[in-house]
PDB file of C-alpha atoms in Angstrom:
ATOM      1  CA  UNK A   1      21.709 -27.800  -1.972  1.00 89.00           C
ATOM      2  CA  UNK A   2      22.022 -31.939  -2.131  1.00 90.00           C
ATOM      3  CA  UNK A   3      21.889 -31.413  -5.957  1.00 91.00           C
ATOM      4  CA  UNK A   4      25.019 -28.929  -5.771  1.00 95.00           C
ATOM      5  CA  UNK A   5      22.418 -25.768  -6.458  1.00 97.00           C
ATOM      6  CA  UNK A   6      24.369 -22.066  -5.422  1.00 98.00           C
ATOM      7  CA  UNK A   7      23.073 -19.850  -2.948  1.00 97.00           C
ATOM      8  CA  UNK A   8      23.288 -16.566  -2.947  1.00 97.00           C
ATOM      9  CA  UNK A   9      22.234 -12.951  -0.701  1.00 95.00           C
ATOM     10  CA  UNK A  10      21.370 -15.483   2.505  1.00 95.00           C
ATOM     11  CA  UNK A  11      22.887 -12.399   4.548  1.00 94.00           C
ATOM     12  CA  UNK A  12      20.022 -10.385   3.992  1.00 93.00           C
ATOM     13  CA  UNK A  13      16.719 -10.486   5.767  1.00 90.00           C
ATOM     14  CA  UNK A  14      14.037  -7.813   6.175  1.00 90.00           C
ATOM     15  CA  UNK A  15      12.621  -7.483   9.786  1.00 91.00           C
ATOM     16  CA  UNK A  16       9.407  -5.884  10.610  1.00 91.00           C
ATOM     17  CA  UNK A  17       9.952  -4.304  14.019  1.00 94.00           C
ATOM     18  CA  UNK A  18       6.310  -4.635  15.717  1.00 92.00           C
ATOM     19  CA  UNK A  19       6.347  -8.527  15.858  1.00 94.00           C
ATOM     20  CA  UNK A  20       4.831 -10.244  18.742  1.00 95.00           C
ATOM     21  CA  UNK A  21       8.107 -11.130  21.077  1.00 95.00           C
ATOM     22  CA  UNK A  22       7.185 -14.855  21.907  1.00 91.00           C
ATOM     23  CA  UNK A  23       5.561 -16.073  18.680  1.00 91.00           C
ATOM     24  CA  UNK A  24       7.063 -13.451  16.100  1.00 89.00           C
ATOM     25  CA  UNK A  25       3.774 -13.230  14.726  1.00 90.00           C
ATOM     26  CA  UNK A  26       3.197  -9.831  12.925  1.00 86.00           C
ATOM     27  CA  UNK A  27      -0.477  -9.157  13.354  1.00 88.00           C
ATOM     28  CA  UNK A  28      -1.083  -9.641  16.865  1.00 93.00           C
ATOM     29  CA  UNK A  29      -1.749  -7.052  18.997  1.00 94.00           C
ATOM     30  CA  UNK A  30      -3.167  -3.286  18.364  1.00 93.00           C
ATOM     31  CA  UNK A  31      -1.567  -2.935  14.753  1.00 91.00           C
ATOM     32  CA  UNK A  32      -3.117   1.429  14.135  1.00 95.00           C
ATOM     33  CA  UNK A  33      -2.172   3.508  11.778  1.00 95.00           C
ATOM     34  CA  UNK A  34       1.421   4.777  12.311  1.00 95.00           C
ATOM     35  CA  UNK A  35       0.532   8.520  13.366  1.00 97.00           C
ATOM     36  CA  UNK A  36      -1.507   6.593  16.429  1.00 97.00           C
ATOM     37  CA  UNK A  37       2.046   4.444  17.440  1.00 97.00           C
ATOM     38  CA  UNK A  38       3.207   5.851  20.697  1.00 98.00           C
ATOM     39  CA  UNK A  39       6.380   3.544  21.193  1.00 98.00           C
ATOM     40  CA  UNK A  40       8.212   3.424  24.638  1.00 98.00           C
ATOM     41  CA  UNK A  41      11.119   1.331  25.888  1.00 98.00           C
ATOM     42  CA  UNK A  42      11.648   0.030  29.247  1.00 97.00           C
ATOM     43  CA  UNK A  43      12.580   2.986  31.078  1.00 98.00           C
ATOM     44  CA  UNK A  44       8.973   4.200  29.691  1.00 98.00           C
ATOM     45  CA  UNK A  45      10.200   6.585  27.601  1.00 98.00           C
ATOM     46  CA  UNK A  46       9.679   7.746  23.497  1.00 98.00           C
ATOM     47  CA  UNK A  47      12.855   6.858  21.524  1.00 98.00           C
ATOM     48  CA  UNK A  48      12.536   7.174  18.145  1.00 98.00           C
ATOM     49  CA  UNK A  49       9.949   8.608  15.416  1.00 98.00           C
ATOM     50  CA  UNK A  50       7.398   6.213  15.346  1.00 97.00           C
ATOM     51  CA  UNK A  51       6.698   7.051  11.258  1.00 96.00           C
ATOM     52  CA  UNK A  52      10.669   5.792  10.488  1.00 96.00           C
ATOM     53  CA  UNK A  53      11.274   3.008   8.113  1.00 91.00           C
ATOM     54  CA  UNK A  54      10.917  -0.063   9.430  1.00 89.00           C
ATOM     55  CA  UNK A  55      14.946  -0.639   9.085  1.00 90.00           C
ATOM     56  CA  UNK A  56      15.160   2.319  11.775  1.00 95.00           C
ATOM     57  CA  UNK A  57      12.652   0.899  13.733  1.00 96.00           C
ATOM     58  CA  UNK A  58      14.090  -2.576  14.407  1.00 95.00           C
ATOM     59  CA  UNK A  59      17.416  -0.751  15.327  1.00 95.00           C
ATOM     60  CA  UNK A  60      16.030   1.267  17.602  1.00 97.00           C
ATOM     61  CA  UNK A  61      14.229  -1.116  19.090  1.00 97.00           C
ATOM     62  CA  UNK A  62      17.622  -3.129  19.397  1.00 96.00           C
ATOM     63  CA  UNK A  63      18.778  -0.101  20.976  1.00 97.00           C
ATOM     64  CA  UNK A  64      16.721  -0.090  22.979  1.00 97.00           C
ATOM     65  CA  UNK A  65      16.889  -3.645  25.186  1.00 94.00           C
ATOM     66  CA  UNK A  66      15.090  -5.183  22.097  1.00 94.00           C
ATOM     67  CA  UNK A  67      10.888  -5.314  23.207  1.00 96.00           C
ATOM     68  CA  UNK A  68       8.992  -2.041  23.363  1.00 98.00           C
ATOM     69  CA  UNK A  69       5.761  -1.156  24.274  1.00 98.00           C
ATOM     70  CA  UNK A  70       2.905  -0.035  21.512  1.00 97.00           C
ATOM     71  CA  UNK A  71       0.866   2.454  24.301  1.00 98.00           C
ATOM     72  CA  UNK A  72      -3.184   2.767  22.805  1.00 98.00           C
ATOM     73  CA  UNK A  73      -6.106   4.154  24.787  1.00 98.00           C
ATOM     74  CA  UNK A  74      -9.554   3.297  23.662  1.00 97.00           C
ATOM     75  CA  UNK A  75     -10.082   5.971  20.927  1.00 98.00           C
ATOM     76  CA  UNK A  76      -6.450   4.637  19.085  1.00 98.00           C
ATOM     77  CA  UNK A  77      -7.603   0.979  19.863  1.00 97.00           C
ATOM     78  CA  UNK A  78     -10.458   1.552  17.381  1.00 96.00           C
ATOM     79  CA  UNK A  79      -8.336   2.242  14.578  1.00 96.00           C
ATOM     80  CA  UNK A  80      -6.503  -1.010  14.826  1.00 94.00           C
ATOM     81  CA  UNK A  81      -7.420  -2.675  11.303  1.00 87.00           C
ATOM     82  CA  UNK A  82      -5.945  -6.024  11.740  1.00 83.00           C
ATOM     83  CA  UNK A  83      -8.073  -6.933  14.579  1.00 90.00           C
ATOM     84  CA  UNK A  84     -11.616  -7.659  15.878  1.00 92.00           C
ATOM     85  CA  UNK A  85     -13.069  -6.822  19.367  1.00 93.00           C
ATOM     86  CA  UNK A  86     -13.191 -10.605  19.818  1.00 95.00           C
ATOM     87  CA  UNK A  87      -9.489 -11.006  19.368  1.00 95.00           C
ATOM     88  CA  UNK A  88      -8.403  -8.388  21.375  1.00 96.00           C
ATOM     89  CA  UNK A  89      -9.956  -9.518  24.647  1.00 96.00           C
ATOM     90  CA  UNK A  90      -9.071 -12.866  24.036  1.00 96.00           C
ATOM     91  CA  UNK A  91      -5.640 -11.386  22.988  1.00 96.00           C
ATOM     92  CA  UNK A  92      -5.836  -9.528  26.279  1.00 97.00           C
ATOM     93  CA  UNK A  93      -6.700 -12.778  28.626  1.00 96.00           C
ATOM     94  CA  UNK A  94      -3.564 -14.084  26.967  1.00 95.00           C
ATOM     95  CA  UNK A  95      -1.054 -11.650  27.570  1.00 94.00           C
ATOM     96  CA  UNK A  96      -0.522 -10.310  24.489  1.00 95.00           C
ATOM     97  CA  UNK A  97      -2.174  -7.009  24.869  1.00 97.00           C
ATOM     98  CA  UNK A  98      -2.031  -5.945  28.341  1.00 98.00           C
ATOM     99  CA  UNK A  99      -5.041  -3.674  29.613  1.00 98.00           C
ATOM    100  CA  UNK A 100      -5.192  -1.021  32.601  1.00 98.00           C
ATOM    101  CA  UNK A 101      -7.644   1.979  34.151  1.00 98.00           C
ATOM    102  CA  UNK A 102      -4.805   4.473  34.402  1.00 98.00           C
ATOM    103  CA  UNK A 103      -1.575   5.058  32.739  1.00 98.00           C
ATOM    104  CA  UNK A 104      -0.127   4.182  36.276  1.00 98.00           C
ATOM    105  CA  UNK A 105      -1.357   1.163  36.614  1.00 98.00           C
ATOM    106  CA  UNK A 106      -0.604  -0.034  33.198  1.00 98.00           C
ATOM    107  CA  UNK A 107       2.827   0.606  33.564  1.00 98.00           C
ATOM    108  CA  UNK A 108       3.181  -1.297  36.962  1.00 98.00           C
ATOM    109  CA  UNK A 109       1.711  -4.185  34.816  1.00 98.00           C
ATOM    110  CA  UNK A 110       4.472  -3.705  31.940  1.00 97.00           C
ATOM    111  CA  UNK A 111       6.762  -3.205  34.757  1.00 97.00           C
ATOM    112  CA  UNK A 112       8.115   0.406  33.693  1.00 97.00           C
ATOM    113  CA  UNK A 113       8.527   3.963  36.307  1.00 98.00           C
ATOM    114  CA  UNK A 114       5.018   4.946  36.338  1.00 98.00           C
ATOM    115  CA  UNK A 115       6.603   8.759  36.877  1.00 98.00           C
ATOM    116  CA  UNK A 116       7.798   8.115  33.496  1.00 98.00           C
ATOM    117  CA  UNK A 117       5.563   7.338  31.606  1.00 98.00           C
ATOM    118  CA  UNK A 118       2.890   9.252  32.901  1.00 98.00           C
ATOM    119  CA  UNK A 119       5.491  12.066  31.666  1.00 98.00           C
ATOM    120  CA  UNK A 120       6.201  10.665  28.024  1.00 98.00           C
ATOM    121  CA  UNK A 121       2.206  10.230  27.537  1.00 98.00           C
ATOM    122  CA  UNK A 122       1.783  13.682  28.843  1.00 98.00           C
ATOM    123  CA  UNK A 123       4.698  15.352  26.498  1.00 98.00           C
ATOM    124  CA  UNK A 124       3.180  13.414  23.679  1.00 98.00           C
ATOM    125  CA  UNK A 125      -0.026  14.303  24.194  1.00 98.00           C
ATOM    126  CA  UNK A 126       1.002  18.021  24.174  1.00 98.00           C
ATOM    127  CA  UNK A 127       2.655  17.771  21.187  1.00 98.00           C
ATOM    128  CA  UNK A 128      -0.275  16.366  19.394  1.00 98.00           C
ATOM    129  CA  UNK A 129      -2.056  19.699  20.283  1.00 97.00           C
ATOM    130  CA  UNK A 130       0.293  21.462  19.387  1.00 97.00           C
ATOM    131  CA  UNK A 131       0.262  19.600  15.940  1.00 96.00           C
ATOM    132  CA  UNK A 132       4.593  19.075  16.229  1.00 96.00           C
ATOM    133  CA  UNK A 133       7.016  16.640  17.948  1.00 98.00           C
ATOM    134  CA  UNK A 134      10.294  18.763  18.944  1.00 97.00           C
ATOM    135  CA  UNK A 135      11.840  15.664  20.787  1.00 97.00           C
ATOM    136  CA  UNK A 136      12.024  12.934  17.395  1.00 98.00           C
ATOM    137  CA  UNK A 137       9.759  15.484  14.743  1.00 97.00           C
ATOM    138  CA  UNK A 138       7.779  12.823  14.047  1.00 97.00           C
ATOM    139  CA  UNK A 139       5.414  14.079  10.648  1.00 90.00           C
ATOM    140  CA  UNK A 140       2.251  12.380  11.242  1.00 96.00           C
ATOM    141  CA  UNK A 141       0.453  12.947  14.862  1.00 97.00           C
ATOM    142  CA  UNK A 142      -2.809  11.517  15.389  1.00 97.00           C
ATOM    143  CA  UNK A 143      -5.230  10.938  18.798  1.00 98.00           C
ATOM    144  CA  UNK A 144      -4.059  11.988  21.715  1.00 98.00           C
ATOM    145  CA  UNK A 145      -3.432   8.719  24.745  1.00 98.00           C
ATOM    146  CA  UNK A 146      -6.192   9.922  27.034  1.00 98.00           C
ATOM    147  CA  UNK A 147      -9.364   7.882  26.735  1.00 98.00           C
ATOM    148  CA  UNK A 148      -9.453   5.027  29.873  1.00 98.00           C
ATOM    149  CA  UNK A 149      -8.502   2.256  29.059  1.00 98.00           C
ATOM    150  CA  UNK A 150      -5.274   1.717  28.117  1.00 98.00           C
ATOM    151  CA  UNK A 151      -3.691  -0.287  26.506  1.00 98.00           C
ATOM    152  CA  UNK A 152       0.156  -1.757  25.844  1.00 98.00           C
ATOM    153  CA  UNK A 153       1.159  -4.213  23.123  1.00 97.00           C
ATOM    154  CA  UNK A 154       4.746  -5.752  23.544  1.00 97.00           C
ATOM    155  CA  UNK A 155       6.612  -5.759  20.235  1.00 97.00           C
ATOM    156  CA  UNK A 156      10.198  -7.095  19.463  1.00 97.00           C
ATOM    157  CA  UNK A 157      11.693  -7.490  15.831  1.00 96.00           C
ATOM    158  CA  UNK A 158      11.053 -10.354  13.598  1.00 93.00           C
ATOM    159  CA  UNK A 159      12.102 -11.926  10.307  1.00 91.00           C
ATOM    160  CA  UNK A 160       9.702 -11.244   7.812  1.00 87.00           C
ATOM    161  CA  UNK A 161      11.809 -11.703   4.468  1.00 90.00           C
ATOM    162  CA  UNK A 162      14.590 -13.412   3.398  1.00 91.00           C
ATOM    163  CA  UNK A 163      16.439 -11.934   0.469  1.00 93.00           C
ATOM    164  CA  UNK A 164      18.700 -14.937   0.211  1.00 95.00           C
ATOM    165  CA  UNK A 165      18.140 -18.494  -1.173  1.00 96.00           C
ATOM    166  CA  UNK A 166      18.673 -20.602  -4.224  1.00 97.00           C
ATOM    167  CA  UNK A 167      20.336 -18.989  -7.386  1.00 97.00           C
ATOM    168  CA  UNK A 168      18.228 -18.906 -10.365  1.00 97.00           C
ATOM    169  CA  UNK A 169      18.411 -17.443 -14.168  1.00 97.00           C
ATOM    170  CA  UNK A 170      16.081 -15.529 -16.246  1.00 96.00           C
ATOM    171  CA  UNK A 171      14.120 -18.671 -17.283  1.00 96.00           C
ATOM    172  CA  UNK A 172      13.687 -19.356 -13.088  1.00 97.00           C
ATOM    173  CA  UNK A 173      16.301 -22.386 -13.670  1.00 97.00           C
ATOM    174  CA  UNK A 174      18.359 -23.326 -10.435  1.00 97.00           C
ATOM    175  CA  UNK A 175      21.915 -22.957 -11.256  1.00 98.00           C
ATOM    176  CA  UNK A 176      24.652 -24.949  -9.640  1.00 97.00           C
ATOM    177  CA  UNK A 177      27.848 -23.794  -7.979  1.00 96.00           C
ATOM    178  CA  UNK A 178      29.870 -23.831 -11.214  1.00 96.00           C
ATOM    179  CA  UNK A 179      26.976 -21.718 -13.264  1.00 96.00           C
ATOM    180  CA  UNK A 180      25.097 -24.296 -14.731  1.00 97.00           C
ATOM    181  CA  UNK A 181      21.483 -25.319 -14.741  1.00 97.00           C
ATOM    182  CA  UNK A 182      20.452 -27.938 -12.510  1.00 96.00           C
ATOM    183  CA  UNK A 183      18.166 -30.074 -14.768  1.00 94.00           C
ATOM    184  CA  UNK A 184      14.824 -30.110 -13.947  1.00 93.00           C
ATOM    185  CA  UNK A 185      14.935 -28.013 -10.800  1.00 95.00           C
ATOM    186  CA  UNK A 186      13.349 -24.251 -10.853  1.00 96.00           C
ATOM    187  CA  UNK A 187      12.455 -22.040  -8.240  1.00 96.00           C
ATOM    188  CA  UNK A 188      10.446 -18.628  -7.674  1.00 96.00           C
ATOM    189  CA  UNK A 189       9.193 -16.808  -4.835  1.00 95.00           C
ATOM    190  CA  UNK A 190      11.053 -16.436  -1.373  1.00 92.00           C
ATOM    191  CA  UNK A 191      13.289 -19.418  -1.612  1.00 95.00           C
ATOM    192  CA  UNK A 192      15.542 -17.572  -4.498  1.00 96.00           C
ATOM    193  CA  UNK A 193      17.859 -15.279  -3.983  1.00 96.00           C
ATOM    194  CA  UNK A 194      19.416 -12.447  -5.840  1.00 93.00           C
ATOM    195  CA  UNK A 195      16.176 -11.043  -6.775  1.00 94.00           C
ATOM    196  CA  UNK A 196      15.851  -8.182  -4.425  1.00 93.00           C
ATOM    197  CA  UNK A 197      19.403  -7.519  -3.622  1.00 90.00           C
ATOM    198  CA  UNK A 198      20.053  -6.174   0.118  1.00 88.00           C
ATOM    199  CA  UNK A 199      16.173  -4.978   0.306  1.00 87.00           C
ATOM    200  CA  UNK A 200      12.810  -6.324  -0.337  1.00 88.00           C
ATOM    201  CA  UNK A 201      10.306  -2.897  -1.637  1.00 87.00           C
ATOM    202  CA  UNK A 202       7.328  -3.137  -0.332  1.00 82.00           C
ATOM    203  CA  UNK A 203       5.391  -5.340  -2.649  1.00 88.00           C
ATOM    204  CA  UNK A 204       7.681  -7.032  -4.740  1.00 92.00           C
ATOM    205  CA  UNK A 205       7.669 -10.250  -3.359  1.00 93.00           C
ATOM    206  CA  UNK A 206       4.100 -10.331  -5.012  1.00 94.00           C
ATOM    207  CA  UNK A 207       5.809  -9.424  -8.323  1.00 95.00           C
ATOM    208  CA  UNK A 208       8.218 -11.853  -7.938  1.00 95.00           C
ATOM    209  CA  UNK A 209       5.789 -15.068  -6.883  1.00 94.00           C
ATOM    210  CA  UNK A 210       3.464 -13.811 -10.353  1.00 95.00           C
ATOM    211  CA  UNK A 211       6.744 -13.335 -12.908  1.00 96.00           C
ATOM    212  CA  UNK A 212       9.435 -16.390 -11.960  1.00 97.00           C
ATOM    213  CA  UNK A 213       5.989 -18.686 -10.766  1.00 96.00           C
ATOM    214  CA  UNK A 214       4.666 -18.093 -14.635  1.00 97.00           C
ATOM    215  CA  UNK A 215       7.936 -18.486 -15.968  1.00 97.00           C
ATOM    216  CA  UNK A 216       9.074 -21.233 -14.272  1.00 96.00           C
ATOM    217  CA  UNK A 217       5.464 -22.971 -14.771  1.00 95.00           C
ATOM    218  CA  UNK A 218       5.657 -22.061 -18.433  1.00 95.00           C
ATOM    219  CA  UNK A 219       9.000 -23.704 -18.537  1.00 93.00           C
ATOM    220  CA  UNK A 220       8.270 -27.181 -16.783  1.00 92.00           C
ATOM    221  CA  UNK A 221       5.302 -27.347 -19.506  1.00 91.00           C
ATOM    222  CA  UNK A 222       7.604 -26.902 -22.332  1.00 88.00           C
ATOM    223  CA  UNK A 223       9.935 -29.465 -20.938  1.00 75.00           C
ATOM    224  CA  UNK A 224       7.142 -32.077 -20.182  1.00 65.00           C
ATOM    225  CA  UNK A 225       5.153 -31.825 -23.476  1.00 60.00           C
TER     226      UNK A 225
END
């Protein structure tokens, strides 16, 4: 920006709603396959259909006083795949996954009506047997939340992409304010702009690191030689 380079799409992030609320890390915590998320807001209550896009999500969960709860029991706890048994009971002494006997008790610990969410968890449950979710027709139901103990995993929305940043052309050039090339400067990867629009798709930002890094590489070796 000292050099006078253009910026451009720095509205635009992506969030991933099931970031850890104090760090924003996004693998902390019982990360399962979505047809295991059972999410609940502070009332202790379902809200939304937990196999949404993760734009819906992270309104919802704005919506909805911003941190949820991710409920597990120990059968849905196994099929966390970002995690090892180690982690999660250190993650556990630390207060990022909080751990209970009963449903009650767990949610005097996250500090939700225990009436509640007994309730939700029970509904849920049901609808899992009955293989359909008439309250947010959610498509994919998994295990049921029944096997002592459980668990809940606070979540709250976090940046995890920014489509904005520094202006670039098709040879991965930084361009100035008045349309230029800014000599010697290129850029690929997450610090450009432009390249996704409003939007990231999943995997792209791998795409775009492998095409503008070998362009822009190929380009600074041309120049140098």
């Amino acid at each position: 920006m000292k050099r006078g380079a253009e910026l451009v799409g720095m509205e635009y992030i992506q969030l991933m709603p099931i970031g850890d609320p104090k760090s924003g890390a996004l693998l902390t915590g019982l990360i399962v396959p979505p047809e295991n998320f059972v999410f609940v807001n502070q009332q202790g209550k379902r809200f939304v259909n937990e196999c949404e896009s993760r734009d819906v999500l992270s309104n919802s969960f704005f919506d909805n006083g911003g941190v949820i709860y991710m409920i597990a029991d120990e059968e849905i706890r196994k099929t966390a795949a970002n995690t090892t048994d180690e982690t999660i009971e250190r993650e556990i002494e630390e207060g990022i996954i909080i751990k209970a006997d009963t449903i009650e008790e767990l949610a005097q610990k996250i500090n939700v009506p225990a009436a509640e969410l007994s309730e939700t968890i029970r509904l849920y449950n049901s609808y899992v047997d009955n293989g359909r979710d008439p309250e947010f027709q959610k498509g994919a139901l998994g295990l049921k939340v029944e096997q002592a103990p459980f668990y809940a995993t606070p979540r709250k929305p976090s940046v995890h992409h920014t489509m904005g940043g520094l202006k670039i052309d098709t040879d991965a050039r930084v361009l100035s304010k008045q349309g230029a090339p800014i000599p010697g400067l290129y850029a690929a990867g997450e610090v450009t702009g432009g390249i996704h629009a409003g939007n990231r798709l999943g995997g792209n930002a791998l795409i775009d690191i492998f095409t503008y890094g070998r362009i822009a590489g190929q380009n600074v070796s041309q120049r140098n030689s």
